[in-house]
Short mmCIF file of C-alpha atoms and ligand atoms in Angstrom, two decimals:
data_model
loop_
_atom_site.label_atom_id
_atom_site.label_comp_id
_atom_site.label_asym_id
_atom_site.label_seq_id
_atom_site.Cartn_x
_atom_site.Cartn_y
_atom_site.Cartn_z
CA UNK A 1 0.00 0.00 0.00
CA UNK A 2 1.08 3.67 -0.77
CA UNK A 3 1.88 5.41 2.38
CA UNK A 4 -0.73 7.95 3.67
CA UNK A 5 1.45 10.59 3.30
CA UNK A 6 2.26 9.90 -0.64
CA UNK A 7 -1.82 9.36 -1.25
CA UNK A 8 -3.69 11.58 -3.23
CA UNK A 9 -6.50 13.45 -1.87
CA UNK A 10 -8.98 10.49 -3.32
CA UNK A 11 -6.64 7.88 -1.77
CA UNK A 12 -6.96 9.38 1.30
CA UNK A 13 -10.85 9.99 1.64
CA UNK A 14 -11.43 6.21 -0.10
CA UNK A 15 -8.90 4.94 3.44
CA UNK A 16 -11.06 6.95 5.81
CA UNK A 17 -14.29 6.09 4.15
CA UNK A 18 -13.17 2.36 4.49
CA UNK A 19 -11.42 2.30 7.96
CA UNK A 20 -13.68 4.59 9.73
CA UNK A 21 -17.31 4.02 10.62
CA UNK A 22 -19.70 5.99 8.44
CA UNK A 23 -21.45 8.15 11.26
CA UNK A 24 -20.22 11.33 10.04
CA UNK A 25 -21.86 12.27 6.05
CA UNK A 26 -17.85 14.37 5.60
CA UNK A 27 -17.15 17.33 2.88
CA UNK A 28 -15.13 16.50 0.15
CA UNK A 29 -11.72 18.16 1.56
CA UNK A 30 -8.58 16.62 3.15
CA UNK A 31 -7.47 18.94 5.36
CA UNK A 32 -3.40 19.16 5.67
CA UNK A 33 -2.78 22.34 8.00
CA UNK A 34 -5.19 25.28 9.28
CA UNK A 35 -4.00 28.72 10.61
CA UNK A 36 -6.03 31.73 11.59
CA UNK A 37 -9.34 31.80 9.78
CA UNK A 38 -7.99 29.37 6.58
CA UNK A 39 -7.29 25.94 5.89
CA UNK A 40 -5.38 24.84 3.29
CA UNK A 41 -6.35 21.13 1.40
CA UNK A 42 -3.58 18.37 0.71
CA UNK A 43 -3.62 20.26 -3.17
CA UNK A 44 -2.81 23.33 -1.33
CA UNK A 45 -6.26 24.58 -1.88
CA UNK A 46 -7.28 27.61 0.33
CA UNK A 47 -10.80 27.69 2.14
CA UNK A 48 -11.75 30.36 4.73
CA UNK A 49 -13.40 28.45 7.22
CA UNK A 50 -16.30 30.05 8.90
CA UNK A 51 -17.46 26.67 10.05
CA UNK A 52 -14.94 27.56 13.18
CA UNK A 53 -13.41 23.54 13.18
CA UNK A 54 -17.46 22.25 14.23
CA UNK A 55 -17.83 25.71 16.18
CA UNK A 56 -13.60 25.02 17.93
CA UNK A 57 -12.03 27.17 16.50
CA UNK A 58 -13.15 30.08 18.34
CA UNK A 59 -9.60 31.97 18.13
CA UNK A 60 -8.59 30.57 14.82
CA UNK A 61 -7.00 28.02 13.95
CA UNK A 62 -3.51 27.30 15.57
CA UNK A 63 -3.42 30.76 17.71
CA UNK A 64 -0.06 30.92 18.48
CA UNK A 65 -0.42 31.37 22.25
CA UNK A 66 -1.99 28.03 22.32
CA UNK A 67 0.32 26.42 19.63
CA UNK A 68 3.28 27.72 22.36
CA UNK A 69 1.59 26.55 25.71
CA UNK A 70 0.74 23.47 24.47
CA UNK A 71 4.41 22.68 23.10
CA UNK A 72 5.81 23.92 25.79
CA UNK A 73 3.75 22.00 28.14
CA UNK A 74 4.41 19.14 26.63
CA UNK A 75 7.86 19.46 27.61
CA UNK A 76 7.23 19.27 31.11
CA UNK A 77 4.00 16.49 31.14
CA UNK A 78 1.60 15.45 29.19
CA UNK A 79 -0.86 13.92 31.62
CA UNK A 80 -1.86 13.34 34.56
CA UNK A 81 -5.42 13.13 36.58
CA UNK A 82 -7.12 14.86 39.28
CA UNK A 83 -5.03 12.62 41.78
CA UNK A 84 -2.51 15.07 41.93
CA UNK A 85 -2.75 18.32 42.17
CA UNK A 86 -0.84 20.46 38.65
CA UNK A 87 0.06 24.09 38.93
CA UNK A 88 -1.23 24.04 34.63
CA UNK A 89 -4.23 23.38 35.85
CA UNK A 90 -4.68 25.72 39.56
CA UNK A 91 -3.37 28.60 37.04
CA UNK A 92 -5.80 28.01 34.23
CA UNK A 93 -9.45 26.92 36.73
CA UNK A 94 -8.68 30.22 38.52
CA UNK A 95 -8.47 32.38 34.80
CA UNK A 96 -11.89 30.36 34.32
CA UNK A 97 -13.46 31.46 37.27
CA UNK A 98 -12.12 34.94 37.04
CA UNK A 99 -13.85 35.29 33.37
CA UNK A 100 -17.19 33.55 34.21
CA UNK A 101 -20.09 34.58 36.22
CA UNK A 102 -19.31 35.53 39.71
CA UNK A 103 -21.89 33.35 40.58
CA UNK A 104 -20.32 30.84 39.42
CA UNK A 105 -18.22 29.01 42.21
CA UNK A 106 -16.52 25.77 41.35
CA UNK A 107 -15.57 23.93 38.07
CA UNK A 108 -15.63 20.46 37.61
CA UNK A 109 -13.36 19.68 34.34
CA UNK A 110 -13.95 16.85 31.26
CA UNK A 111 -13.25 16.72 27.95
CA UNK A 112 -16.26 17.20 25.68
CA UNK A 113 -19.85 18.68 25.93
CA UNK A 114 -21.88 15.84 26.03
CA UNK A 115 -19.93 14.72 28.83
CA UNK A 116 -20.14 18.44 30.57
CA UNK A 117 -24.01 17.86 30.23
CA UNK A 118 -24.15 14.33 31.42
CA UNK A 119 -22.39 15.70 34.34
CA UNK A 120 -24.80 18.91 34.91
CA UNK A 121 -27.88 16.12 35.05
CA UNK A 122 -26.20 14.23 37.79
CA UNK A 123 -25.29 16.79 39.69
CA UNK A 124 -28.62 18.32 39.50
CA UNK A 125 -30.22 15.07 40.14
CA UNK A 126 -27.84 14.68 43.63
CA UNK A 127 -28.72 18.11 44.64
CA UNK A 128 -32.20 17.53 44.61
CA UNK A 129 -32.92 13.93 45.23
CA UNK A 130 -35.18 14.24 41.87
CA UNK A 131 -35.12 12.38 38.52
CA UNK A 132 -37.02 14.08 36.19
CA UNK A 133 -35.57 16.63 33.32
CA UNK A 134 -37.33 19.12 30.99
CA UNK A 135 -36.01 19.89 27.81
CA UNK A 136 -37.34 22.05 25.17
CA UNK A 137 -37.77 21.17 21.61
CA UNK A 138 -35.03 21.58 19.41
CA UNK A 139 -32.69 21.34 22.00
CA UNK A 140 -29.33 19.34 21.17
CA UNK A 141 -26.99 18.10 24.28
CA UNK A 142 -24.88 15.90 22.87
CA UNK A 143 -25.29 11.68 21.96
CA UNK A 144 -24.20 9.76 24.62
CA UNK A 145 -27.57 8.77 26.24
CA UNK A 146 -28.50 11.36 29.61
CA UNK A 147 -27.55 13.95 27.15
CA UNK A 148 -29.32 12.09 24.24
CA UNK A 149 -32.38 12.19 26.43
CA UNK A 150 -32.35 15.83 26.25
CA UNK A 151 -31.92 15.87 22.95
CA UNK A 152 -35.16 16.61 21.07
CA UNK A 153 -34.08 16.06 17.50
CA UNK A 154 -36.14 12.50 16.78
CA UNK A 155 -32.95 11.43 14.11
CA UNK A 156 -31.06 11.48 16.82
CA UNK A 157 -33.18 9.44 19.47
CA UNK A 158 -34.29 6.86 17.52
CA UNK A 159 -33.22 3.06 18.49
CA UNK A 160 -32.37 4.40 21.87
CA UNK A 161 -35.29 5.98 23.75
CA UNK A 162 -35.67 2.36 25.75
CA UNK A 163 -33.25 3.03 28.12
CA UNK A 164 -33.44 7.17 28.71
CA UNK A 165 -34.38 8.84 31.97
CA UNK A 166 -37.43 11.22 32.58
CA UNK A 167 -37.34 13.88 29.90
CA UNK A 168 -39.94 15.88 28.37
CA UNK A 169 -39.55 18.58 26.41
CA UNK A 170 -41.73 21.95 25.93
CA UNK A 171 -41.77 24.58 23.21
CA UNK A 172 -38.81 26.82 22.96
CA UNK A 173 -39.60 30.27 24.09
CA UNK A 174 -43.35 29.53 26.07
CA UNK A 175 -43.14 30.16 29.22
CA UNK A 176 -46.72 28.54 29.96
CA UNK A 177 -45.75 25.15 28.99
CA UNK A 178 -42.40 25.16 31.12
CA UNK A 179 -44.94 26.48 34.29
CA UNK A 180 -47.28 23.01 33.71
CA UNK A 181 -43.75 21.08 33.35
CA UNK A 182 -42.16 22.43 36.42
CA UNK A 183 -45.68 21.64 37.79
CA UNK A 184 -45.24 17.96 37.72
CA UNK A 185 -45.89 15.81 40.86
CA UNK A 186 -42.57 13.83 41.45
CA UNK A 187 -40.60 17.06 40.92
CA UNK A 188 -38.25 18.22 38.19
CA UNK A 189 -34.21 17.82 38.94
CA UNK A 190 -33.38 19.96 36.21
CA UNK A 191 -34.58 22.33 33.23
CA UNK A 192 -31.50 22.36 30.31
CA UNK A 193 -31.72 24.78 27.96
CA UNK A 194 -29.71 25.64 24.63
CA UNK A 195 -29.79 29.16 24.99
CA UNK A 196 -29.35 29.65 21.12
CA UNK A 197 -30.26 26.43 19.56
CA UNK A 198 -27.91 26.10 17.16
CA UNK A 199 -28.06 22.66 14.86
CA UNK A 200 -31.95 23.49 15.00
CA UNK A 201 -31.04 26.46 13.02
CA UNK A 202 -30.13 29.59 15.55
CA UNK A 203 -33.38 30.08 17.18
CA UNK A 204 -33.51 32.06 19.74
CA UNK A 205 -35.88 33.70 22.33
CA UNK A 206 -36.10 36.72 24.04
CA UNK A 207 -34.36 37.69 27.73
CA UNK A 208 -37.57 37.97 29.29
CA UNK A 209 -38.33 34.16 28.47
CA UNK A 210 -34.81 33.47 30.24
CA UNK A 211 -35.92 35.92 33.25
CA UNK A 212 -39.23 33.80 33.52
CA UNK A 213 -37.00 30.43 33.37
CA UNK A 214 -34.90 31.10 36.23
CA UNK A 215 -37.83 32.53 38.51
CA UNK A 216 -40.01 28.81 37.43
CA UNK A 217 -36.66 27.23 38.59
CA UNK A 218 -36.57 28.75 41.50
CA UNK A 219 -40.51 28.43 42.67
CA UNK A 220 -39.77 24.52 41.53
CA UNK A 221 -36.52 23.77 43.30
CA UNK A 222 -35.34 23.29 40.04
CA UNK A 223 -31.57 22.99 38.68
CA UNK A 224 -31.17 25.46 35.43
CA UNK A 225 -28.66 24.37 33.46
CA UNK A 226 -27.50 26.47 30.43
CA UNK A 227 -25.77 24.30 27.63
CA UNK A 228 -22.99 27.02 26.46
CA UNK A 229 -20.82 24.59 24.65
CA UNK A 230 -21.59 27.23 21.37
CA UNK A 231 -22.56 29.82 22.96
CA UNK A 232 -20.00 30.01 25.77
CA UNK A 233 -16.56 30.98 26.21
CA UNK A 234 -17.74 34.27 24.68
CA UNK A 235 -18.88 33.42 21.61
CA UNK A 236 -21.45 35.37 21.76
CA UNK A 237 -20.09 38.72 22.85
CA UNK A 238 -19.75 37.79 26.96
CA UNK A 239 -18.41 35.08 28.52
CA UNK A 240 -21.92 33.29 29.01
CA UNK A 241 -24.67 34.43 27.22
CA UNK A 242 -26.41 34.29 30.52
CA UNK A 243 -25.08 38.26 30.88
CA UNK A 244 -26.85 39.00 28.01
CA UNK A 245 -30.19 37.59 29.51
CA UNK A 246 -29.38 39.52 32.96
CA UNK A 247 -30.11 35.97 34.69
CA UNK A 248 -27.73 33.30 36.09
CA UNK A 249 -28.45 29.65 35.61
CA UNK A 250 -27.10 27.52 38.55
CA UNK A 251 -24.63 25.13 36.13
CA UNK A 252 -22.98 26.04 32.64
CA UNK A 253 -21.75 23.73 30.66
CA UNK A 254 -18.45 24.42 27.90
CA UNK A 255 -16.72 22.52 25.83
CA UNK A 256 -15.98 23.26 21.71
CA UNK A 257 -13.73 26.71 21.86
CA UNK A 258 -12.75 26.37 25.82
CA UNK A 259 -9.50 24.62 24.37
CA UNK A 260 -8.77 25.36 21.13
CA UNK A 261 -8.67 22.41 19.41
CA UNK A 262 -7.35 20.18 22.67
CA UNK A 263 -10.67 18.33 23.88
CA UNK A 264 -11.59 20.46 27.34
CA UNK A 265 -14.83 20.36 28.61
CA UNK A 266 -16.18 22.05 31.98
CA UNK A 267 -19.30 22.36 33.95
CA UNK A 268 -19.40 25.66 36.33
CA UNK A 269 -21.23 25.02 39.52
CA UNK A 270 -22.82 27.48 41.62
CA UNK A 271 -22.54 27.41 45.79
CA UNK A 272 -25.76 25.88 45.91
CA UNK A 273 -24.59 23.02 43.70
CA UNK A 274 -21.24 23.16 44.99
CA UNK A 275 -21.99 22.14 48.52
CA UNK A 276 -24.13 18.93 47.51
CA UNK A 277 -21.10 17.76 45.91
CA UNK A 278 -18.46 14.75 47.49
CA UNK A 279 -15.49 12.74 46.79
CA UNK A 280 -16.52 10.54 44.15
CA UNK A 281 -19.69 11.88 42.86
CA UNK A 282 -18.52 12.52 39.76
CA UNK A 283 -15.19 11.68 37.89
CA UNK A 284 -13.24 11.16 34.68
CA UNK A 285 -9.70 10.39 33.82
CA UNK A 286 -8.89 13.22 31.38
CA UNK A 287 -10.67 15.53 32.59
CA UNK A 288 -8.58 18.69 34.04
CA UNK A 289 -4.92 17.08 31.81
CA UNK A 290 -2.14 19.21 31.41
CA UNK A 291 -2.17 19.67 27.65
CA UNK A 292 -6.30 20.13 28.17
CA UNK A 293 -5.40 22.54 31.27
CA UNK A 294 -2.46 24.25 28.90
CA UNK A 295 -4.62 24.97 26.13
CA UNK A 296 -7.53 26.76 28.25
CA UNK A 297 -5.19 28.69 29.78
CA UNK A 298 -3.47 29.97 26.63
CA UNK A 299 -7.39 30.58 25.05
CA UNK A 300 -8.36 32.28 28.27
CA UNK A 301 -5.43 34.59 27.90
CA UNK A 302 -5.83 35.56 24.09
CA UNK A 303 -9.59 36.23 24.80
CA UNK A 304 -9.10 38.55 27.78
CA UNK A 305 -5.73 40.34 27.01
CA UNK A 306 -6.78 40.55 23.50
CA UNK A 307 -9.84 41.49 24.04
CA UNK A 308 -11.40 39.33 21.48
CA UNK A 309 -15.35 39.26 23.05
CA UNK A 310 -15.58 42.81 22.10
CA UNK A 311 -14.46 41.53 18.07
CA UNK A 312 -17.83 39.09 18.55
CA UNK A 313 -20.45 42.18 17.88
CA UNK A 314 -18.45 43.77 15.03
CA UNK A 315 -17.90 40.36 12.98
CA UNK A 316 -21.72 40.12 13.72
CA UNK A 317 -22.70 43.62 12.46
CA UNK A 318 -20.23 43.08 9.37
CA UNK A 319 -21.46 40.83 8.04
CA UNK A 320 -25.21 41.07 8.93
CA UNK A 321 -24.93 44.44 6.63
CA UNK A 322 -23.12 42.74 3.75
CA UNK A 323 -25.62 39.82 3.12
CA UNK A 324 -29.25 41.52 4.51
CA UNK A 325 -29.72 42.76 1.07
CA UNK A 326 -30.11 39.11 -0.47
CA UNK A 327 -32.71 38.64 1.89
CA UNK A 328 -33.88 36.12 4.37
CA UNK A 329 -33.93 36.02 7.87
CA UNK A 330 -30.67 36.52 9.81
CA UNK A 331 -30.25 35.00 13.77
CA UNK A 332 -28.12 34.61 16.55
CA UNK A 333 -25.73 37.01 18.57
CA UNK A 334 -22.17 37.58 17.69
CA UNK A 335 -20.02 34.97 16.37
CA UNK A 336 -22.92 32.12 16.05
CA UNK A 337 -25.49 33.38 12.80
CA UNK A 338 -27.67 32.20 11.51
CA UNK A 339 -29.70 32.77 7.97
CA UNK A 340 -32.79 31.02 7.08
CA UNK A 341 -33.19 31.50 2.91
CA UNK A 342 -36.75 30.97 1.16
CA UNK A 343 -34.63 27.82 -0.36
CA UNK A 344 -32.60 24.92 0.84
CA UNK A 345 -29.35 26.15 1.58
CA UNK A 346 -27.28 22.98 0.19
CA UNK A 347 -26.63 24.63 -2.97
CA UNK A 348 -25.42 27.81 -1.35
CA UNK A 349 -23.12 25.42 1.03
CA UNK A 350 -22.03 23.98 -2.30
CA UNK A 351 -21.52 27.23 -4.27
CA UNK A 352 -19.39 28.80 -1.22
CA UNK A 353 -17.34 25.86 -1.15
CA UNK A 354 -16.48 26.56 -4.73
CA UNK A 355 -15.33 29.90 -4.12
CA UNK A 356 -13.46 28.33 -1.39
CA UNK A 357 -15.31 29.04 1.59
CA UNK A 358 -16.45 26.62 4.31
CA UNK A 359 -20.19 27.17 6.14
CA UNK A 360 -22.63 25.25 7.95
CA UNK A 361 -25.53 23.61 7.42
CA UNK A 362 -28.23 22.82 10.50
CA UNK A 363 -31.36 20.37 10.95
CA UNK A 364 -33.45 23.04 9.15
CA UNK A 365 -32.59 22.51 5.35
CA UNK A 366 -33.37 26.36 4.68
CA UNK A 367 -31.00 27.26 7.38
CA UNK A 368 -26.83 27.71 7.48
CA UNK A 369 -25.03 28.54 9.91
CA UNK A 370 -21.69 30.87 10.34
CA UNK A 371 -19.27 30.20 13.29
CA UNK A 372 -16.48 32.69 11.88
CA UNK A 373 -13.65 33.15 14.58
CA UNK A 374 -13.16 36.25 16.69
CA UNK A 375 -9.97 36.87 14.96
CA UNK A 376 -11.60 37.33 12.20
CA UNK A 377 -10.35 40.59 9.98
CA UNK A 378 -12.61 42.73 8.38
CA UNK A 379 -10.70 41.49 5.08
CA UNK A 380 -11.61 38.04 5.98
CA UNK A 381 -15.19 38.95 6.46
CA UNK A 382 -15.72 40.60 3.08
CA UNK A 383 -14.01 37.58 1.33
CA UNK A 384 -16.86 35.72 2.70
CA UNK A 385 -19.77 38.58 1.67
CA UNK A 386 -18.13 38.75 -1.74
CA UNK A 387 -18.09 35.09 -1.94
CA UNK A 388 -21.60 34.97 -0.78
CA UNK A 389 -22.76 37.45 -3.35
CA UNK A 390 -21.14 35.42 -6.50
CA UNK A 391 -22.71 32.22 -5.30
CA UNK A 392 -26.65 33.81 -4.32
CA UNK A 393 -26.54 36.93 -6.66
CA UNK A 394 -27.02 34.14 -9.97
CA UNK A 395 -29.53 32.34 -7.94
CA UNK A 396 -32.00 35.00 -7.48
CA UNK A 397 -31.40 36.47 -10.78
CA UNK A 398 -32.61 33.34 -11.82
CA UNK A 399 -35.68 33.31 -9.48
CA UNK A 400 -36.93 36.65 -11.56
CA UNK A 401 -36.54 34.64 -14.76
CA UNK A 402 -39.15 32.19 -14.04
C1 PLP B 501 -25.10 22.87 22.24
C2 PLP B 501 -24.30 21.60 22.24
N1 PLP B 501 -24.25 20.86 23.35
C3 PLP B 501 -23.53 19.73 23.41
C4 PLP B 501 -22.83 19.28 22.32
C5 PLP B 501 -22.04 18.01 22.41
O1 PLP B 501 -20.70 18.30 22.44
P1 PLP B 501 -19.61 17.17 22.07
O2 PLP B 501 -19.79 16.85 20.64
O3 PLP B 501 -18.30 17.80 22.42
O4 PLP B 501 -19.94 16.02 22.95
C6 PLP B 501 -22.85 20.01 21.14
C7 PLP B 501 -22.11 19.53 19.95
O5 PLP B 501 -22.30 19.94 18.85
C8 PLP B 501 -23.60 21.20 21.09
O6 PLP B 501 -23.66 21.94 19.99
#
């Protein structure tokens, strides 16, 4: 057999395709390096990715703060778990409690979000001697199965549901329905909410619905959990979108940008949660690593001494004024947009990826998504309006025609 790294770009996706199992439906592009807002193809093709690396790649690719921490850190050690203590990782929890919510007291560290959320469940389910979770529709929490549970999205449930705990799920945005929810005899553990529902397609609801949330919480003795594993690490403008809402939940859960690119994942406790929590209540061996530990630290460091939240709101407003004009219906808060067309967006996808530009898709076929990174230039962001116009401009001329 050739060797991977003499195998054409063909080759290569044929060995994956073959080797790998075929859960994930992948663009056409080998991937050979990434750097800032571009990657570049094993051809040496050029793509500007505002599919952020699956919402990662909050900073870019390869920031070179991170690149440099984790290097260096590798140096020293690689891993080790939570039975020792690691000054990597007392530095970097206390730069992630310094940026989030004061309210937030304690971290508890892992290494992806569906694993952040299965943790949020069972901690709300310890602090309240209660079982039972509400959800709303369109909610996604992640695939392996307490988070599954809370995931609405019936593609994803399927073949599973046998084995899930409690969950229903209400309407996104009505407050009535989460009242008779929160209303239900054996009491609720927790209510987990996307804040912006991304992979449904950006929807979002007002900061009086959010308000409303935290006050049926608290009437119910209920946990509120805010998924922030897009939305988070501030994504969005602020460091939880809960700031935005002027409520706190009582956990947050992170994952996707916290790290870079290196897997980290954390769930950020309140006091109340904090002090129904013991030794062994929860645990996992990579959680809280070195390299995971070096990474967050480094991302931490470029977001707050770069200030790159403040760059969220001006990517936004960029490029919300270079593509209203073609129409539609544009979503979301700062770096996570959203823009439902009158038409499936697949072609759109397609055409941008032609001019060499990577976007998302979502579970609504009229709806794609833009995760660009907070690094992104103003340059950058008009290669992507220009790019947007050549590929929708022909489209709707062609509309008139008919
Ligand atoms: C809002 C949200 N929560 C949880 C997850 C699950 O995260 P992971 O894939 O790291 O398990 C995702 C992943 O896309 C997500 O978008």
């Amino acid at each position: 057999m050739t060797s991977p790294a003499a195998m054409t770009r063909d080759e290569l996706m044929q060995l994956e395709d073959r080797l790998q199992l075929r859960t994930y439906n992948k663009l056409p592009i080998v991937v050979e390096r990434a750097e800032g807002s571009w990657l570049w193809d094993v051809d040496g093709r050029r793509y500007l990715d505002f599919y952020g690396g699956h919402c990662v790649a909050l900073l870019g690719h390869a920031h070179p703060r991170v690149v440099r921490a984790v290097t260096e850190q590798s140096r020293s050690i690689l891993f080790y778990s939570n039975l020792v203590y690691s000054p990597v990782r007392a530095r970097a929890a206390k730069k992630l409690m310094d940026l989030a919510p004061c309210e937030m007291k304690q971290v508890f560290f892992c290494s992806t979000g569906t694993e952040a959320n299965e943790t949020a469940l069972k901690l709300a389910r310890k602090a309240t001697g209660r079982a039972r979770v509400v959800a709303m529709d369109g909610d996604f929490h992640g695939r392996t199965m307490g988070s599954l549970a809370a995931t609405s999205h019936q593609k994803y449930r399927d073949g599973y549901e046998k084995v899930f705990p409690e969950t229903v799920f209400v309407p996104f945005g009505d407050e009535a329905a989460l009242r008779e929810a929160l209303r239900h005899e054996a009491g609720v553990a927790a209510v987990i909410v996307e804040p912006i529902q991304s992979m449904a397609g950006v929807t979002t609801a007002p900061a009086s619905y959010f308000q409303a949330m935290r006050r049926l919480c608290d009437e119910a003795g209920t946990m509120l959990v805010f998924d922030e594993v897009q939305t988070g690490v501030g994504r969005t403008g602020t460091f939880s979108i809960s700031d935005r809402y002027g409520m706190r939940p009582d956990m947050i859960t992170l994952a996707k940008s916290l790290g870079s690119g290196v897997p980290v994942g954390a769930v950020l406790v309140n006091q109340k949660i904090a002090d129904t929590v013991g030794y062994g209540d929860q645990g996992t061996t990579f959680g809280g690593g070195m390299m995971a530990m070096a990474a967050m630290e480094a991302t931490l460091d470029a977001l707050r001494e770069d200030g790159l939240m403040e760059r969220a709101t001006e990517i936004h407003d960029r490029i919300f004024d270079g593509i209203r004009k073609y129409g539609g219906t544009l979503r979301g808060e700062g770096c996570l947009i959203g823009l439902e067309a009158s038409r499936p967006v697949a072609p759109i996808l397609k055409g941008l990826r032609d001019e060499g530009v990577i976007a998302g898709g979502s579970l609504d076929p009229n709806v794609m998504r833009l995760m660009p990174p907070l690094t992104a230039t103003d340059e950058e962001v008009d290669f992507f309006i220009d790019a947007f116009a050549r590929v929708v401009e022909p489209m709707l001329a062609a509309d008139h025609e008919d």
